[in-house]
XYZ file of C-alpha atoms in Angstrom:
596
model
C -18.506 21.957 7.193
C -18.790 19.544 4.457
C -20.483 20.854 1.295
C -22.605 17.965 0.200
C -22.869 18.929 -3.642
C -19.741 18.430 -3.879
C -19.034 15.331 -2.629
C -20.842 12.497 -5.256
C -18.589 9.284 -6.600
C -17.094 9.234 -9.622
C -19.611 8.221 -13.129
C -18.115 5.651 -14.876
C -19.162 5.221 -18.013
C -17.460 1.809 -19.400
C -17.465 0.370 -23.175
C -17.547 4.500 -24.383
C -14.565 4.403 -27.172
C -13.385 2.645 -30.129
C -10.852 2.141 -31.998
C -9.823 3.478 -35.021
C -6.717 4.570 -38.172
C -4.832 6.572 -37.645
C -5.092 9.320 -40.480
C -2.228 12.170 -41.823
C -2.536 15.582 -40.996
C -2.540 17.592 -44.407
C 0.969 18.730 -45.450
C 1.844 22.402 -44.811
C 4.674 24.205 -46.915
C 6.956 26.133 -45.905
C 6.873 29.898 -47.014
C 9.962 31.495 -48.570
C 11.966 34.080 -49.315
C 12.008 35.380 -52.938
C 15.392 33.537 -54.284
C 17.158 34.410 -57.094
C 18.322 30.331 -58.364
C 22.186 31.573 -59.452
C 23.273 33.756 -57.011
C 21.595 31.886 -54.004
C 22.501 28.380 -55.377
C 26.337 29.530 -56.374
C 27.035 31.167 -52.725
C 25.574 28.066 -51.447
C 27.316 25.553 -53.397
C 31.043 27.946 -52.860
C 30.199 27.467 -48.748
C 29.641 24.290 -49.315
C 33.061 23.616 -51.710
C 34.540 25.351 -48.248
C 33.108 23.138 -45.829
C 34.279 19.803 -47.746
C 37.471 21.041 -47.543
C 37.373 22.361 -44.193
C 36.107 18.878 -43.534
C 39.377 16.662 -45.245
C 41.315 18.620 -42.584
C 38.934 18.247 -39.396
C 38.689 13.839 -40.523
C 42.724 14.180 -40.662
C 43.287 15.802 -37.376
C 40.242 13.353 -35.585
C 42.317 10.412 -37.467
C 46.036 11.248 -36.269
C 44.527 11.902 -32.490
C 43.821 8.283 -32.536
C 39.196 8.498 -32.342
C 38.850 5.608 -32.468
C 34.992 6.224 -33.954
C 33.027 7.512 -37.419
C 35.036 10.263 -38.446
C 33.711 13.270 -39.887
C 32.108 16.788 -38.975
C 29.401 18.396 -38.042
C 27.769 21.889 -40.258
C 25.288 25.045 -39.327
C 22.624 25.685 -42.010
C 20.225 28.709 -41.126
C 17.597 30.758 -42.753
C 16.517 33.986 -43.140
C 15.585 35.979 -40.109
C 11.273 34.996 -40.064
C 11.535 32.316 -42.390
C 11.777 28.302 -41.348
C 14.338 25.778 -42.357
C 12.647 22.972 -44.635
C 14.197 21.006 -40.985
C 13.043 17.089 -42.377
C 15.457 17.094 -45.490
C 18.397 17.984 -43.861
C 19.303 14.240 -42.926
C 19.420 11.488 -44.436
C 19.006 8.000 -42.479
C 21.334 5.709 -45.240
C 23.920 8.150 -45.175
C 23.842 8.790 -41.514
C 22.751 12.345 -41.995
C 21.789 13.366 -38.904
C 20.306 16.263 -37.582
C 21.520 17.128 -34.459
C 18.984 19.903 -32.911
C 17.218 23.071 -33.981
C 17.329 26.578 -32.461
C 15.867 30.473 -32.761
C 17.690 32.859 -32.101
C 16.857 36.650 -32.812
C 13.963 34.887 -35.619
C 16.513 33.224 -37.852
C 16.268 29.565 -37.231
C 19.400 26.964 -37.682
C 19.906 23.259 -37.569
C 23.085 21.524 -36.636
C 23.491 18.681 -38.649
C 26.481 15.689 -38.206
C 28.641 14.990 -41.440
C 30.144 11.712 -42.046
C 33.331 11.456 -43.781
C 32.726 11.920 -47.374
C 29.126 13.101 -47.157
C 28.904 16.388 -47.915
C 28.718 16.181 -51.557
C 24.860 14.285 -50.396
C 24.236 18.804 -50.068
C 26.468 19.282 -53.121
C 24.379 17.383 -55.184
C 21.331 18.834 -54.315
C 22.468 22.685 -55.091
C 23.901 21.575 -57.711
C 19.874 19.870 -59.199
C 18.669 22.739 -57.874
C 21.376 24.934 -60.175
C 20.905 23.188 -63.403
C 16.761 22.225 -63.379
C 15.144 24.201 -60.252
C 14.665 20.322 -58.130
C 14.465 20.767 -54.710
C 13.804 24.086 -54.061
C 11.862 24.324 -51.153
C 15.323 22.898 -49.294
C 17.006 24.820 -50.917
C 15.916 28.275 -50.820
C 14.619 27.680 -47.128
C 18.585 27.644 -46.626
C 20.021 31.604 -46.415
C 23.088 30.433 -45.263
C 26.020 27.186 -44.588
C 28.684 27.309 -42.358
C 31.132 25.460 -39.580
C 29.516 24.575 -35.888
C 31.235 26.591 -33.123
C 30.472 25.303 -29.201
C 27.167 27.948 -29.240
C 25.892 25.646 -32.247
C 25.507 22.745 -29.673
C 24.462 25.296 -26.707
C 20.455 24.947 -26.594
C 20.089 26.325 -23.042
C 18.142 29.511 -22.082
C 20.790 30.365 -19.710
C 23.854 32.170 -22.019
C 27.002 30.582 -22.929
C 30.106 30.321 -20.024
C 32.416 32.481 -20.795
C 35.697 31.666 -21.951
C 37.204 33.035 -18.690
C 34.717 30.842 -16.343
C 36.234 28.347 -14.708
C 35.359 24.610 -14.237
C 31.777 23.869 -14.194
C 29.429 20.839 -14.956
C 28.147 20.625 -18.622
C 25.110 17.751 -19.529
C 26.089 16.237 -22.772
C 23.362 14.631 -24.809
C 25.091 12.343 -27.045
C 23.945 10.569 -30.299
C 23.043 8.091 -29.962
C 22.137 6.774 -33.499
C 20.106 2.919 -33.679
C 20.520 0.994 -30.636
C 23.788 2.068 -30.094
C 23.870 3.592 -26.985
C 26.980 1.965 -25.340
C 28.965 1.897 -28.302
C 28.741 6.107 -28.445
C 29.774 6.236 -24.744
C 32.371 3.907 -24.751
C 34.232 5.811 -27.617
C 32.845 9.658 -26.171
C 34.605 8.547 -22.471
C 37.692 7.411 -24.129
C 38.441 11.122 -25.442
C 37.534 12.841 -22.165
C 39.698 10.489 -20.563
C 42.241 11.758 -23.470
C 41.765 14.947 -22.471
C 41.519 15.372 -19.130
C 38.269 15.298 -17.941
C 35.832 13.828 -15.333
C 32.661 12.402 -16.007
C 29.802 11.868 -13.597
C 28.278 8.424 -13.127
C 25.582 7.602 -14.419
C 23.812 7.931 -17.780
C 20.505 8.691 -19.678
C 19.711 6.634 -22.611
C 16.761 8.291 -24.658
C 15.446 6.956 -27.647
C 18.461 9.107 -29.954
C 20.319 10.476 -27.224
C 22.589 9.207 -24.402
C 22.802 12.449 -22.022
C 25.996 12.478 -19.675
C 27.767 15.043 -17.695
C 31.330 16.618 -17.157
C 33.300 18.968 -16.174
C 35.300 21.036 -17.752
C 36.031 25.036 -18.808
C 34.472 26.295 -21.967
C 37.929 25.996 -23.000
C 38.947 22.410 -22.810
C 35.752 22.048 -25.465
C 36.888 24.510 -27.627
C 40.325 23.021 -28.074
C 39.370 18.955 -28.003
C 36.316 20.108 -30.054
C 36.819 18.269 -33.118
C 37.302 15.566 -31.090
C 34.119 16.175 -29.511
C 31.677 16.451 -32.990
C 31.837 13.350 -33.766
C 29.505 12.591 -31.212
C 28.091 15.656 -29.029
C 24.282 16.367 -29.920
C 23.686 19.547 -27.872
C 25.162 21.443 -25.081
C 23.282 22.714 -21.919
C 24.613 23.709 -18.423
C 23.561 21.452 -15.299
C 21.231 21.337 -13.706
C 21.498 22.735 -9.799
C 18.498 21.614 -7.226
C 16.548 24.391 -5.439
C 18.172 24.963 -2.073
C 15.555 23.903 1.070
C 13.836 25.631 3.094
C 15.784 27.509 5.771
C 15.176 27.442 9.526
C 11.960 27.179 10.240
C 10.291 29.092 12.220
C 9.772 27.791 16.123
C 6.981 30.048 17.650
C 4.327 26.760 16.776
C 4.025 25.569 20.295
C 4.026 22.037 20.435
C 0.753 20.364 20.894
C -0.490 16.786 21.795
C -1.137 14.417 18.909
C -2.390 11.757 21.187
C -6.172 12.695 21.112
C -5.239 13.074 17.445
C -4.199 9.150 17.098
C -6.811 8.141 19.821
C -9.501 9.333 16.581
C -6.977 8.293 14.038
C -8.201 4.639 11.730
C -5.482 3.391 10.084
C -6.312 1.210 7.503
C -2.874 -1.229 7.670
C 0.065 -1.864 4.904
C -2.269 -4.826 3.379
C -2.004 -3.605 -0.247
C -3.478 -0.169 0.325
C -2.440 3.178 -1.392
C 1.781 3.879 -1.491
C 2.788 8.347 -1.385
C 6.596 7.030 -2.172
C 8.219 10.543 -0.889
C 12.067 11.761 -3.141
C 13.019 13.978 -1.332
C 15.938 14.837 1.935
C 14.359 10.842 3.916
C 12.004 10.362 6.273
C 12.072 10.415 10.807
C 9.678 7.139 11.093
C 10.452 7.633 15.027
C 7.118 10.880 14.904
C 4.166 9.728 16.795
C 1.921 10.406 13.602
C 4.288 8.970 11.393
C 4.986 5.057 12.430
C 2.044 3.259 11.598
C 2.136 4.091 7.907
C 6.225 4.770 7.329
C 7.714 0.921 8.149
C 10.904 0.286 8.683
C 11.736 -1.006 4.860
C 10.342 0.845 3.624
C 12.937 3.760 3.843
C 15.577 3.659 1.426
C 18.493 5.395 0.171
C 19.758 6.222 -3.712
C 23.604 6.051 -2.186
C 24.291 2.553 -0.127
C 26.481 4.905 2.399
C 23.276 7.273 3.752
C 21.851 6.911 6.359
C 17.897 6.972 5.420
C 17.191 9.675 8.283
C 16.503 13.801 6.693
C 18.489 15.348 8.547
C 17.132 18.567 6.912
C 13.355 18.054 7.805
C 11.946 18.303 4.225
C 11.458 15.356 3.464
C 9.815 14.784 7.556
C 7.285 17.614 6.903
C 6.463 17.074 3.389
C 5.160 12.929 4.753
C 3.402 15.175 7.482
C 1.068 16.481 4.842
C 1.039 13.747 2.374
C -0.652 11.668 5.555
C -2.640 14.117 7.762
C -2.650 17.024 4.939
C -2.635 20.552 6.644
C -2.688 19.754 11.040
C -3.881 23.157 11.934
C -7.854 21.679 10.484
C -7.234 18.212 11.715
C -6.335 19.596 15.330
C -8.305 22.182 14.903
C -11.298 19.169 14.998
C -12.337 16.805 16.897
C -13.877 14.294 13.681
C -12.694 10.804 13.695
C -9.130 10.752 10.949
C -10.229 7.622 8.380
C -5.736 6.840 7.343
C -5.938 4.382 3.906
C -2.641 5.242 2.589
C 0.898 4.651 3.714
C 4.126 6.444 2.832
C 7.204 5.700 1.303
C 10.718 7.182 1.093
C 14.276 7.439 -1.110
C 15.989 9.754 -0.185
C 17.760 11.297 -2.841
C 19.532 14.471 -1.322
C 21.101 14.986 1.515
C 21.700 18.638 1.613
C 21.730 21.703 -0.661
C 24.801 21.006 -3.101
C 25.182 16.983 -2.229
C 24.127 15.455 -5.557
C 26.933 19.020 -7.537
C 27.981 16.854 -10.897
C 25.246 14.358 -11.159
C 21.974 13.697 -13.622
C 19.232 14.330 -11.144
C 17.333 12.182 -14.177
C 19.229 9.576 -13.323
C 19.685 9.978 -9.706
C 15.447 10.092 -10.530
C 15.457 7.000 -13.087
C 17.519 4.887 -10.140
C 15.652 5.776 -7.104
C 12.413 4.583 -8.019
C 13.873 1.239 -8.766
C 14.950 0.818 -5.257
C 10.957 1.286 -3.456
C 9.342 -1.402 -6.751
C 11.826 -3.603 -6.819
C 11.832 -3.750 -3.080
C 7.628 -3.908 -2.387
C 6.515 -4.720 -5.994
C 2.337 -3.398 -5.869
C 1.656 -1.877 -9.526
C -0.433 0.295 -12.066
C -2.325 2.894 -9.001
C -1.121 2.167 -6.189
C 1.593 4.032 -5.904
C 2.366 8.066 -6.047
C 5.795 9.328 -6.841
C 5.748 12.781 -4.892
C 8.220 14.469 -5.713
C 9.246 18.271 -4.613
C 12.570 18.695 -5.808
C 13.292 20.681 -8.729
C 16.287 23.111 -10.396
C 16.755 26.421 -9.394
C 15.318 28.497 -11.433
C 12.872 28.673 -14.690
C 15.138 29.271 -17.595
C 13.860 26.200 -19.768
C 10.502 27.617 -19.619
C 9.157 24.831 -21.233
C 11.310 22.963 -23.048
C 12.010 19.013 -22.337
C 15.076 18.144 -20.341
C 17.257 15.402 -19.774
C 14.888 15.377 -15.832
C 11.468 16.010 -17.363
C 12.050 13.520 -19.973
C 12.935 10.980 -17.575
C 10.428 11.801 -15.851
C 7.726 11.476 -19.155
C 9.395 8.056 -19.771
C 8.547 7.075 -16.552
C 4.907 7.956 -16.484
C 4.426 6.363 -19.664
C 6.253 3.610 -18.328
C 9.754 3.127 -19.272
C 12.035 1.964 -16.147
C 12.439 -1.595 -15.802
C 12.622 -4.521 -18.031
C 9.038 -5.817 -18.297
C 6.950 -6.948 -20.534
C 3.386 -4.991 -20.182
C 4.960 -1.674 -19.111
C 4.029 0.015 -15.921
C 2.376 3.610 -15.611
C 3.240 6.010 -12.903
C 2.011 9.103 -12.095
C 4.223 11.851 -10.323
C 3.201 14.451 -8.668
C 6.152 17.365 -8.700
C 6.422 20.881 -7.715
C 5.662 23.870 -9.823
C 8.797 25.512 -8.085
C 9.124 28.639 -6.405
C 9.010 32.561 -7.186
C 13.145 33.808 -7.505
C 14.707 36.719 -6.277
C 13.212 37.552 -2.731
C 11.490 40.113 -2.476
C 11.744 41.674 -5.580
C 9.172 38.986 -6.871
C 7.151 39.589 -4.121
C 6.505 43.418 -4.013
C 5.794 43.023 -7.843
C 3.396 40.060 -6.728
C 0.682 38.859 -8.465
C 2.920 39.954 -11.307
C 5.737 38.010 -10.070
C 2.882 34.441 -10.927
C 3.129 35.009 -13.886
C 6.712 36.682 -15.232
C 9.036 33.301 -12.760
C 7.955 30.441 -14.943
C 7.713 26.579 -13.963
C 11.198 25.078 -12.242
C 12.676 21.591 -14.139
C 11.072 19.252 -13.788
C 7.401 20.166 -13.858
C 7.601 20.904 -17.719
C 7.094 17.171 -17.869
C 3.641 16.854 -19.701
C 3.347 13.160 -18.664
C 3.081 13.546 -14.564
C 1.040 16.181 -12.486
C 2.810 19.336 -11.746
C 1.267 21.210 -8.393
C 1.489 25.015 -8.102
C 0.466 26.601 -4.837
C -2.073 29.130 -4.300
C -3.971 30.402 -0.945
C -6.768 30.318 1.762
C -5.197 31.529 4.516
C -5.577 35.492 5.190
C -5.899 35.359 8.813
C -2.409 36.940 10.142
C -1.855 35.769 14.170
C 1.014 35.739 16.853
C 3.350 37.580 18.794
C 5.120 40.260 17.701
C 2.652 40.311 13.883
C 0.456 42.905 14.270
C 1.948 45.571 11.495
C 1.330 43.000 9.303
C -0.676 41.987 6.400
C -1.457 39.134 3.947
C -0.231 39.815 0.936
C -1.849 37.544 -1.428
C -5.911 37.817 -0.865
C -8.211 34.650 -0.372
C -8.636 32.391 -2.895
C -5.360 33.801 -5.024
C -2.347 32.273 -5.843
C -0.082 31.972 -3.315
C 3.084 34.168 -3.663
C 5.264 30.877 -4.448
C 3.667 30.320 -6.814
C 5.490 29.695 -10.635
C 3.299 29.371 -14.116
C 3.896 28.840 -17.422
C 2.439 32.689 -18.856
C 4.881 33.934 -21.274
C 5.860 30.339 -22.789
C 5.272 29.393 -26.010
C 2.056 27.930 -26.664
C 3.543 24.710 -28.022
C 4.092 23.545 -24.367
C 2.148 22.297 -22.506
C 0.452 24.851 -20.037
C 1.583 24.688 -16.303
C 1.039 23.919 -13.356
C -1.738 21.329 -13.718
C -3.522 22.045 -10.606
C -3.338 24.384 -7.489
C -3.722 23.241 -3.954
C -2.657 25.624 -0.672
C 0.646 26.416 -0.375
C 0.258 29.202 2.311
C 1.067 32.947 2.121
C 3.600 36.004 3.249
C 3.388 38.497 5.951
C 3.512 42.308 4.245
C 4.314 45.051 7.010
C 4.749 47.716 4.230
C 8.448 47.901 3.953
C 9.836 43.385 4.531
C 7.558 40.316 2.890
C 8.088 37.947 5.402
C 7.243 34.485 6.230
C 4.481 34.018 8.773
C 4.082 30.738 10.911
C 0.042 31.481 11.379
C 0.361 32.371 7.066
C 1.693 28.659 6.426
C 0.622 25.224 6.951
C 1.459 22.854 10.424
C 2.652 19.674 9.652
C 5.075 17.153 11.674
C 8.733 18.137 12.750
C 11.654 16.247 11.769
C 13.183 16.309 15.344
C 10.666 14.828 17.164
C 12.368 15.249 20.504
C 12.322 18.283 20.562
C 9.600 19.514 18.550
C 6.659 17.823 17.197
C 5.499 20.644 14.399
C 6.640 21.882 11.959
C 5.787 25.072 9.390
C 5.486 24.318 5.721
C 4.832 26.400 3.120
C 4.904 27.532 -0.878
C 4.985 24.348 -3.706
C 6.519 21.921 -1.492
C 4.014 22.165 1.049
C 1.606 22.064 -2.597
C 2.376 18.593 -4.179
C 2.339 16.452 -0.879
C -0.683 17.680 -0.180
C -1.642 16.721 -3.956
C -0.494 13.292 -3.459
C -2.263 12.724 -0.678
C -5.508 13.652 -2.682
C -3.678 11.516 -5.899
C -3.841 7.901 -2.654
C -7.481 9.151 -1.772
C -8.803 8.494 -4.989
C -6.651 5.416 -5.627
C -8.287 3.707 -2.944
C -11.417 4.770 -3.761
C -10.925 3.524 -7.465
C -8.771 0.743 -6.981
C -8.860 -0.187 -10.683
C -7.892 3.277 -12.315
C -4.759 3.635 -14.305
C -2.808 6.053 -12.811
C -3.295 8.375 -16.081
C -7.087 8.498 -15.286
C -6.670 9.760 -11.072
C -4.334 11.771 -12.651
C -7.467 13.495 -15.514
C -9.718 13.077 -12.562
C -7.315 15.816 -10.410
C -6.344 18.203 -13.694
C -10.678 17.995 -14.312
C -12.624 18.054 -11.572
C -9.979 21.294 -10.478
C -11.988 25.257 -10.735
C -10.687 28.615 -10.728
C -11.364 30.293 -7.508
C -12.801 33.842 -7.985
C -10.415 36.079 -7.624
C -8.633 33.851 -10.270
C -11.683 34.480 -12.602
C -11.370 38.011 -11.767
C -7.892 38.873 -12.192
C -7.205 36.750 -15.308
C -9.816 36.473 -16.780
C -12.469 39.461 -17.136
C -11.958 42.282 -20.252
């Protein structure tokens, strides 16, 4: 029965804001270790002079190999353990000295800095003034040592750096871009890549000061040619693999007639209504429950050589939930159904490993332009729904190329427009790993498995899963009981519980994601604990079961589209805010996480 207590319209309060000048916060002094000025200054100056000799050798090697770029090399500053570097003083724009990356390892802060040919004197002079007059104290005394950069200093991934014995793999390379020099730096880097015989994946992601590409190489190849790469590379990370899609789903859920549902369904049509654009494995619009809302001209692919149909099933299953919600509830009812939004599909993946070696951020960026160009809708009319994520949560909240692209697209980047169009992205949190081990540790596994890339993006709506499905039915299920209680976090859901506090808290909201069955020996998927949705092979089976954060993400996209229908003038960020701020914890969550 509908709870009328919460069935209320949103209250709009106009003219409640005012503008004002930005006020800079007070500067915080660094906590510096105790230093003997002469001893410490002389040590650093000696290190810099040794690096000066090395720099000359490196730049000569670069010139000898015909490098068509500004020559230079990189140095690494390290702090004393448990202290911080004065990192803002390590760069100098007019001299071309650039801070590339900052890392923390075992309590030590490391900063990698690009130094153009002949510019190391900048730091030598700073240290000399410190020795003579005590000036530059905050910079010099924050530094414990200054050394040559190795490949490890460029590695900013939370995963361990590949070993020298590993075979070829795909590396995510973050290139320096300088001021509006993306194309120039990429051209020069490509020249080096060709010289040493490596392969670069098509596509590039451009950020204000970085370009991100992917190359295939062994670590040994990068080590052998590191002096050639140093003028360009700011960071190295391992390229992401997408998560495995669900295996074959259970078939014991009997197909039911859909005529009754269609008879009591009213469809608003395509006259300017909101649209859920599903970035997934495609959508089979021939399903009788989908064909009204999914027009042929709204089915797209990122690769023109692909077919738009869905051979995997994941995208069609997402579509059914994004349009109707859980069909278990819809079919087990006689009430009328009103559909107010449309469906679009951009096929960005066909099968596991299909996009291996390609940047998922670049593919996502390309994917959203296709429907926007084909059917411009404007702000507040389209929800981008994506339940494709990396295979693990190793980023620990750290921004990546993929999450950075989504942040930019949500903010309004992506097209050359006079007025940026903001976008609403509804993205899955990703699912717990380790199978039986993780599920047996439930609910602790929810807080030890982290959100998967790109779910850490600040500007997207990241969706996790809870469950109210606690009734096990069906033949052969008598030994099973539900793993999670009603109102608990779904066993599939990941969180940001162990991230550093500087990163956002994720997920933003939770929707139904299903449960697992436990017979005391094995923890299994059971159809009665899943959500019911549309199957991609309608001629064989009209319905399919779905679960985890993918299912929850589709439900969230449905709610967002319905809010856009109700409040057609609201910005995408307003819709996102309404969803987040109207969410409430269940009793189980409060008792589990808030009780003393």
